[in-house]
Amino acid sequence: MFEYPKSGMFNLRVSYHSNLYRPPVDVVESPEDFLVRIEIAGVEEKDFSIDFDRNRLLVSGIRHDPYKNRSFHQMEIHFGEFQIEILINQPINRDEIKAEYRNGFLEVSLPKAAPHDIFIKDKDA
């Protein structure tokens, strides 16, 4: 039986698109799942989307600038579009993925798929 390496750098890859805003991301692994936590305070639920396909979690959206007609003296809070791609090299139970947005954090739970045996049927039997 093949086991995936335990080191995070082998289990997943987080990538950003260079010209977009980059919210902080934590990815935590337990024996049961991966938990992705993204700090995106100020984004309304209608302004982001979540997609999972071929072991790729894609979270994208926009944080609107509420200060359109003002001049900044200091700017540390980023606004604009963001896109985060997380590749997970482990089977995920797609039907059990859950997402929750609370207190400025988006949490996506990606349950690991249970291993299953494939039995070979003898054609001559």
Coordinates of N, CA and C in Angstrom, one line a residue:
M1 N 0.8 -1.2 0.0 CA 0.0 0.0 0.0 C 0.9 1.2 0.0
F2 N 0.6 2.2 -0.9 CA 1.3 3.4 -0.9 C 0.8 4.4 0.0
E3 N 1.7 5.1 0.8 CA 1.3 6.1 1.7 C 1.8 7.4 1.2
Y4 N 1.0 8.5 1.3 CA 1.5 9.8 0.9 C 2.4 10.3 1.9
P5 N 3.4 11.1 1.5 CA 4.4 11.6 2.5 C 3.6 12.5 3.4
K6 N 4.1 12.6 4.6 CA 3.5 13.4 5.7 C 3.8 14.9 5.6
S7 N 4.9 15.2 5.0 CA 5.4 16.6 4.9 C 4.4 17.4 4.1
G8 N 4.0 18.5 4.6 CA 3.0 19.4 3.9 C 3.5 19.8 2.5
M9 N 4.8 20.0 2.3 CA 5.2 20.4 0.9 C 5.0 19.3 -0.1
F10 N 4.8 18.1 0.3 CA 4.6 17.0 -0.7 C 3.1 16.7 -0.8
N11 N 2.3 17.1 0.2 CA 0.8 16.8 0.2 C 0.1 17.9 -0.5
L12 N 0.5 19.1 -0.5 CA -0.2 20.2 -1.1 C 0.7 21.3 -1.6
R13 N 0.0 22.1 -2.4 CA 0.7 23.3 -2.9 C -0.3 24.5 -2.9
V14 N 0.1 25.6 -2.4 CA -0.7 26.8 -2.4 C -0.1 27.7 -3.4
S15 N -0.9 28.2 -4.3 CA -0.4 29.2 -5.2 C -1.4 30.4 -5.4
Y16 N -0.8 31.5 -5.7 CA -1.5 32.7 -5.9 C -1.2 33.2 -7.3
H17 N -2.1 34.1 -7.8 CA -1.9 34.7 -9.0 C -1.2 36.1 -8.7
S18 N -0.1 36.3 -9.4 CA 0.8 37.4 -9.0 C 0.2 38.8 -9.0
N19 N -0.7 39.1 -9.8 CA -1.3 40.5 -9.9 C -2.5 40.7 -9.0
L20 N -2.8 39.7 -8.2 CA -4.0 39.8 -7.4 C -3.7 39.9 -5.9
Y21 N -4.6 40.4 -5.1 CA -4.5 40.5 -3.7 C -4.3 39.1 -3.1
R22 N -3.4 39.0 -2.1 CA -3.1 37.7 -1.5 C -3.5 37.6 0.0
P23 N -4.7 37.1 0.3 CA -5.0 36.9 1.7 C -4.2 35.8 2.3
P24 N -4.0 35.9 3.7 CA -3.3 34.9 4.4 C -4.0 33.6 4.4
V25 N -3.3 32.5 4.2 CA -4.0 31.1 4.2 C -3.2 30.2 5.1
D26 N -4.0 29.4 5.9 CA -3.4 28.3 6.7 C -4.0 27.0 6.1
V27 N -3.2 26.0 6.0 CA -3.7 24.7 5.6 C -3.3 23.7 6.7
V28 N -4.2 23.1 7.4 CA -3.9 22.2 8.5 C -4.4 20.8 8.2
E29 N -3.6 19.8 8.4 CA -4.0 18.4 8.2 C -4.2 17.6 9.4
S30 N -5.2 16.9 9.5 CA -5.5 15.9 10.6 C -5.6 14.5 9.9
P31 N -5.7 13.5 10.7 CA -5.9 12.2 10.1 C -7.2 12.1 9.2
E32 N -8.2 12.9 9.6 CA -9.5 12.8 8.9 C -9.6 13.8 7.7
D33 N -8.9 15.0 7.8 CA -9.2 16.0 6.7 C -8.1 17.0 6.6
F34 N -8.3 17.8 5.6 CA -7.5 19.1 5.5 C -8.4 20.2 5.8
L35 N -7.9 21.2 6.6 CA -8.7 22.4 6.9 C -8.0 23.6 6.3
V36 N -8.7 24.3 5.4 CA -8.1 25.5 4.8 C -8.8 26.7 5.4
R37 N -8.0 27.6 5.9 CA -8.5 28.8 6.6 C -7.9 30.0 6.0
I38 N -8.8 30.8 5.4 CA -8.4 32.0 4.7 C -8.9 33.3 5.4
E39 N -8.0 34.2 5.6 CA -8.4 35.5 6.3 C -8.9 36.4 5.2
I40 N -10.2 36.6 5.1 CA -10.8 37.5 4.1 C -11.9 38.4 4.7
A41 N -11.5 39.1 5.8 CA -12.5 40.0 6.4 C -12.9 41.1 5.5
G42 N -14.1 41.5 5.5 CA -14.6 42.5 4.7 C -15.2 42.0 3.3
V43 N -15.1 40.8 3.1 CA -15.6 40.2 1.8 C -17.0 39.6 2.2
E44 N -18.0 40.0 1.4 CA -19.3 39.5 1.5 C -19.4 38.1 0.9
E45 N -20.2 37.2 1.4 CA -20.3 35.9 0.9 C -20.7 35.8 -0.6
K46 N -21.4 36.8 -1.0 CA -21.8 36.8 -2.5 C -20.6 37.2 -3.4
D47 N -19.5 37.7 -2.8 CA -18.4 38.1 -3.5 C -17.2 37.1 -3.6
F48 N -17.4 35.9 -3.2 CA -16.4 34.9 -3.4 C -17.0 33.6 -3.8
S49 N -16.2 32.8 -4.5 CA -16.7 31.5 -4.9 C -15.6 30.4 -4.5
I50 N -16.1 29.2 -4.4 CA -15.3 28.0 -4.0 C -15.6 26.9 -5.0
D51 N -14.5 26.3 -5.5 CA -14.7 25.2 -6.4 C -13.7 24.2 -6.1
F52 N -14.0 22.9 -6.2 CA -13.1 21.8 -6.0 C -13.2 20.8 -7.2
D53 N -12.1 20.6 -7.9 CA -12.1 19.8 -9.1 C -10.7 19.2 -9.3
R54 N -10.7 17.9 -9.5 CA -9.4 17.2 -9.7 C -8.3 17.5 -8.7
N55 N -8.7 17.4 -7.4 CA -7.8 17.6 -6.3 C -7.3 19.1 -6.2
R56 N -8.1 20.0 -6.8 CA -7.7 21.4 -6.7 C -8.8 22.2 -6.1
L57 N -8.5 22.9 -5.0 CA -9.4 23.8 -4.4 C -9.1 25.2 -4.9
L58 N -10.1 25.9 -5.5 CA -9.9 27.2 -6.0 C -10.9 28.1 -5.3
V59 N -10.4 29.1 -4.6 CA -11.2 30.1 -3.9 C -10.8 31.5 -4.6
S60 N -11.9 32.2 -5.0 CA -11.6 33.5 -5.7 C -12.7 34.4 -5.2
G61 N -12.4 35.7 -5.4 CA -13.4 36.7 -5.0 C -12.8 38.1 -5.1
I62 N -13.6 39.0 -4.5 CA -13.1 40.4 -4.5 C -13.5 41.1 -3.2
R63 N -12.6 41.9 -2.7 CA -12.8 42.7 -1.5 C -12.9 44.1 -2.1
H64 N -14.1 44.7 -2.0 CA -14.3 46.1 -2.6 C -13.7 47.1 -1.7
D65 N -13.2 48.2 -2.3 CA -12.6 49.3 -1.7 C -13.7 50.3 -1.2
P66 N -13.9 50.5 0.1 CA -15.0 51.4 0.5 C -14.6 52.9 0.4
Y67 N -13.3 53.1 0.1 CA -12.8 54.5 0.2 C -12.5 55.0 -1.2
K68 N -13.4 54.9 -2.1 CA -13.1 55.2 -3.5 C -12.7 56.7 -3.8
N69 N -13.3 57.7 -3.1 CA -13.0 59.1 -3.4 C -12.1 59.7 -2.3
R70 N -11.2 59.0 -1.8 CA -10.4 59.5 -0.7 C -8.9 59.3 -1.0
S71 N -8.1 60.1 -0.4 CA -6.6 59.9 -0.5 C -6.1 59.1 0.7
F72 N -5.2 58.2 0.5 CA -4.6 57.4 1.6 C -3.3 58.1 2.1
H73 N -3.2 58.1 3.4 CA -2.0 58.5 4.1 C -1.2 57.3 4.5
Q74 N -1.9 56.2 4.7 CA -1.2 54.9 5.0 C -2.2 53.9 4.5
M75 N -1.7 52.8 3.8 CA -2.6 51.8 3.3 C -1.9 50.4 3.6
E76 N -2.4 49.7 4.5 CA -2.0 48.3 4.8 C -3.0 47.3 4.5
I77 N -4.2 47.7 4.3 CA -5.3 46.7 4.0 C -5.5 46.7 2.5
H78 N -5.4 45.5 2.0 CA -5.5 45.3 0.5 C -7.0 45.1 0.1
F79 N -7.2 45.6 -1.1 CA -8.5 45.5 -1.7 C -8.3 45.0 -3.1
G80 N -9.4 44.5 -3.7 CA -9.4 44.0 -5.1 C -9.6 42.5 -5.1
E81 N -9.3 42.0 -6.3 CA -9.6 40.5 -6.6 C -8.5 39.7 -5.9
F82 N -8.9 38.5 -5.6 CA -8.0 37.5 -5.1 C -8.3 36.1 -5.6
Q83 N -7.3 35.3 -5.7 CA -7.5 33.9 -6.2 C -6.5 33.0 -5.5
I84 N -6.9 32.0 -4.9 CA -6.0 31.0 -4.2 C -6.3 29.6 -4.8
E85 N -5.2 29.0 -5.1 CA -5.3 27.6 -5.7 C -4.5 26.7 -4.7
I86 N -5.2 25.6 -4.3 CA -4.5 24.7 -3.4 C -4.7 23.3 -4.0
L87 N -3.5 22.7 -4.3 CA -3.5 21.3 -4.9 C -3.2 20.4 -3.8
I88 N -4.1 19.4 -3.6 CA -3.9 18.4 -2.6 C -3.7 17.0 -3.2
N89 N -2.6 16.4 -3.0 CA -2.2 15.1 -3.6 C -2.7 14.0 -2.8
Q90 N -3.9 14.0 -2.4 CA -4.5 12.9 -1.6 C -6.0 12.9 -2.0
P91 N -6.5 11.7 -2.0 CA -7.9 11.5 -2.4 C -8.8 12.3 -1.4
I92 N -9.8 13.0 -1.9 CA -10.7 13.8 -1.1 C -12.1 13.3 -1.3
N93 N -12.9 13.2 -0.2 CA -14.3 12.9 -0.3 C -15.1 14.1 -0.7
R94 N -15.2 14.3 -2.0 CA -15.8 15.5 -2.6 C -17.2 15.8 -2.1
D95 N -18.0 14.8 -1.9 CA -19.4 15.0 -1.4 C -19.5 15.5 0.0
E96 N -18.4 15.4 0.8 CA -18.5 15.8 2.2 C -17.8 17.2 2.4
I97 N -17.3 17.8 1.4 CA -16.6 19.1 1.6 C -17.6 20.1 2.2
K98 N -17.2 20.9 3.2 CA -18.0 21.9 3.8 C -17.2 23.2 3.9
A99 N -18.0 24.3 3.8 CA -17.4 25.6 3.9 C -18.2 26.5 4.9
E100 N -17.5 27.3 5.6 CA -18.2 28.2 6.6 C -17.4 29.5 6.6
Y101 N -18.1 30.6 6.6 CA -17.6 32.0 6.6 C -18.0 32.6 7.9
R102 N -17.1 32.9 8.8 CA -17.4 33.5 10.1 C -16.3 34.4 10.6
N103 N -16.7 35.5 11.1 CA -15.7 36.5 11.7 C -14.5 36.8 10.8
G104 N -14.8 36.9 9.5 CA -13.7 37.3 8.6 C -12.9 36.1 8.1
F105 N -13.2 34.9 8.5 CA -12.4 33.8 8.1 C -13.3 32.8 7.3
L106 N -12.8 32.3 6.2 CA -13.4 31.3 5.4 C -12.7 30.0 5.8
E107 N -13.5 29.0 6.2 CA -12.9 27.7 6.5 C -13.5 26.7 5.6
V108 N -12.7 25.9 4.9 CA -13.1 24.9 4.0 C -12.5 23.5 4.6
S109 N -13.4 22.6 4.9 CA -13.0 21.3 5.3 C -13.1 20.3 4.2
L110 N -11.9 19.7 3.9 CA -11.8 18.7 2.8 C -11.5 17.3 3.4
P111 N -12.6 16.5 3.6 CA -12.4 15.2 4.2 C -11.6 14.3 3.3
K112 N -10.7 13.5 3.9 CA -9.9 12.6 3.1 C -10.8 11.4 2.8
A113 N -10.7 10.9 1.6 CA -11.4 9.7 1.2 C -10.8 8.5 1.8
A114 N -11.7 7.6 2.3 CA -11.3 6.3 2.9 C -10.7 5.4 1.8
P115 N -9.6 4.8 2.1 CA -9.0 3.9 1.2 C -9.9 2.7 0.9
H116 N -9.9 2.2 -0.3 CA -10.7 1.0 -0.5 C -9.9 0.0 -1.4
D117 N -10.2 -1.3 -1.2 CA -9.5 -2.3 -1.9 C -10.3 -2.5 -3.2
I118 N -9.5 -2.9 -4.2 CA -10.1 -3.2 -5.5 C -9.8 -4.7 -5.7
F119 N -10.8 -5.5 -5.8 CA -10.6 -6.9 -5.9 C -10.6 -7.3 -7.4
I120 N -9.7 -8.2 -7.7 CA -9.5 -8.7 -9.1 C -10.3 -10.0 -9.2
K121 N -11.2 -10.0 -10.2 CA -12.0 -11.2 -10.4 C -11.3 -12.1 -11.4
D122 N -11.3 -13.4 -11.1 CA -10.7 -14.4 -12.0 C -11.7 -14.7 -13.1
K123 N -11.3 -14.4 -14.3 CA -12.3 -14.7 -15.4 C -12.5 -16.2 -15.6
D124 N -11.6 -17.0 -15.2 CA -11.7 -18.4 -15.5 C -12.5 -19.1 -14.4
A125 N -12.8 -18.5 -13.3 CA -13.5 -19.1 -12.2 C -15.0 -19.2 -12.4

